[in-house]
Amino acid sequence: MANHKSALKRIRRNEAVRLRNRYQHKTMRNALRKLRTQETKKDAEALFPSVVSMIDRLAKRNIIHSNKAANLKSKLAKHVAAL
């Protein structure tokens, strides 16, 4: 068990941050799935900016690695262009 008041607070805070990160990461994965299953190019192009924005936000906060974000955006752009 933690010996310091600050350590106890850190434990509580770490758990809250972990849950928020998990939620945001899962939301991003669902958005990717939704974009990849779009049938028409018009729908995909409408959804694309919001998904890219979400990916950028997660990379900025180090929830996902910046290289992974770049790879995801590149693949999505190619996918949307190919529709």
Short mmCIF file of C-alpha atoms in Angstrom, two decimals:
data_model
loop_
_atom_site.label_atom_id
_atom_site.label_comp_id
_atom_site.label_asym_id
_atom_site.label_seq_id
_atom_site.Cartn_x
_atom_site.Cartn_y
_atom_site.Cartn_z
CA MET A 1 0.00 0.00 0.00
CA ALA A 2 1.15 3.54 -0.71
CA ASN A 3 2.72 5.45 2.15
CA HIS A 4 2.14 9.00 0.97
CA LYS A 5 -1.00 10.99 0.40
CA SER A 6 0.31 12.10 -2.99
CA ALA A 7 0.93 8.48 -3.99
CA LEU A 8 -2.66 7.56 -3.19
CA LYS A 9 -3.90 10.48 -5.26
CA ARG A 10 -1.59 9.44 -8.11
CA ILE A 11 -3.05 5.92 -8.05
CA ARG A 12 -6.59 7.31 -8.30
CA ARG A 13 -5.62 9.74 -11.05
CA ASN A 14 -3.72 7.11 -13.07
CA GLU A 15 -6.78 4.87 -13.10
CA ALA A 16 -9.03 7.72 -14.28
CA VAL A 17 -6.58 8.65 -17.03
CA ARG A 18 -6.18 5.00 -18.08
CA LEU A 19 -9.94 4.60 -18.46
CA ARG A 20 -10.25 7.84 -20.44
CA ASN A 21 -7.40 6.78 -22.75
CA ARG A 22 -8.99 3.37 -23.29
CA TYR A 23 -12.34 4.97 -24.11
CA GLN A 24 -10.80 7.40 -26.60
CA HIS A 25 -8.71 4.67 -28.25
CA LYS A 26 -11.73 2.39 -28.61
CA THR A 27 -13.82 5.25 -30.02
CA MET A 28 -11.12 5.90 -32.62
CA ARG A 29 -11.03 2.23 -33.62
CA ASN A 30 -14.83 2.22 -34.03
CA ALA A 31 -14.63 5.35 -36.18
CA LEU A 32 -11.98 3.69 -38.38
CA ARG A 33 -14.18 0.64 -38.76
CA LYS A 34 -17.14 2.81 -39.69
CA LEU A 35 -15.10 4.72 -42.29
CA ARG A 36 -13.72 1.53 -43.83
CA THR A 37 -17.20 0.06 -44.25
CA GLN A 38 -18.61 3.10 -46.10
CA GLU A 39 -20.04 2.11 -49.47
CA THR A 40 -19.99 5.45 -51.27
CA LYS A 41 -17.11 7.84 -51.77
CA LYS A 42 -19.27 10.81 -50.79
CA ASP A 43 -20.05 9.33 -47.37
CA ALA A 44 -16.42 8.35 -46.81
CA GLU A 45 -15.16 11.83 -47.74
CA ALA A 46 -17.64 13.39 -45.33
CA LEU A 47 -16.45 11.16 -42.48
CA PHE A 48 -12.73 11.33 -43.28
CA PRO A 49 -11.87 14.75 -41.71
CA SER A 50 -13.41 13.88 -38.35
CA VAL A 51 -11.55 10.56 -38.19
CA VAL A 52 -8.23 12.20 -39.11
CA SER A 53 -8.85 14.85 -36.46
CA MET A 54 -9.49 12.14 -33.87
CA ILE A 55 -6.28 10.32 -34.84
CA ASP A 56 -4.27 13.55 -34.62
CA ARG A 57 -5.68 14.33 -31.18
CA LEU A 58 -4.73 10.88 -29.86
CA ALA A 59 -1.22 11.17 -31.30
CA LYS A 60 -0.77 14.61 -29.76
CA ARG A 61 -1.71 13.21 -26.34
CA ASN A 62 0.55 10.14 -26.80
CA ILE A 63 -2.34 7.70 -26.63
CA ILE A 64 -1.13 6.31 -29.96
CA HIS A 65 2.33 6.74 -31.45
CA SER A 66 2.78 9.51 -34.00
CA ASN A 67 4.09 7.06 -36.62
CA LYS A 68 1.02 4.87 -36.15
CA ALA A 69 -1.16 7.92 -36.63
CA ALA A 70 0.65 8.78 -39.86
CA ASN A 71 0.29 5.20 -41.13
CA LEU A 72 -3.44 5.13 -40.30
CA LYS A 73 -4.10 8.47 -42.00
CA SER A 74 -2.15 7.42 -45.09
CA LYS A 75 -4.01 4.12 -45.43
CA LEU A 76 -7.37 5.80 -44.90
CA ALA A 77 -6.60 8.46 -47.50
CA LYS A 78 -5.69 5.77 -50.02
CA HIS A 79 -8.83 3.82 -49.17
CA VAL A 80 -11.11 6.87 -49.60
CA ALA A 81 -9.40 7.81 -52.87
CA ALA A 82 -9.85 4.28 -54.23
CA LEU A 83 -13.63 4.23 -53.64
#
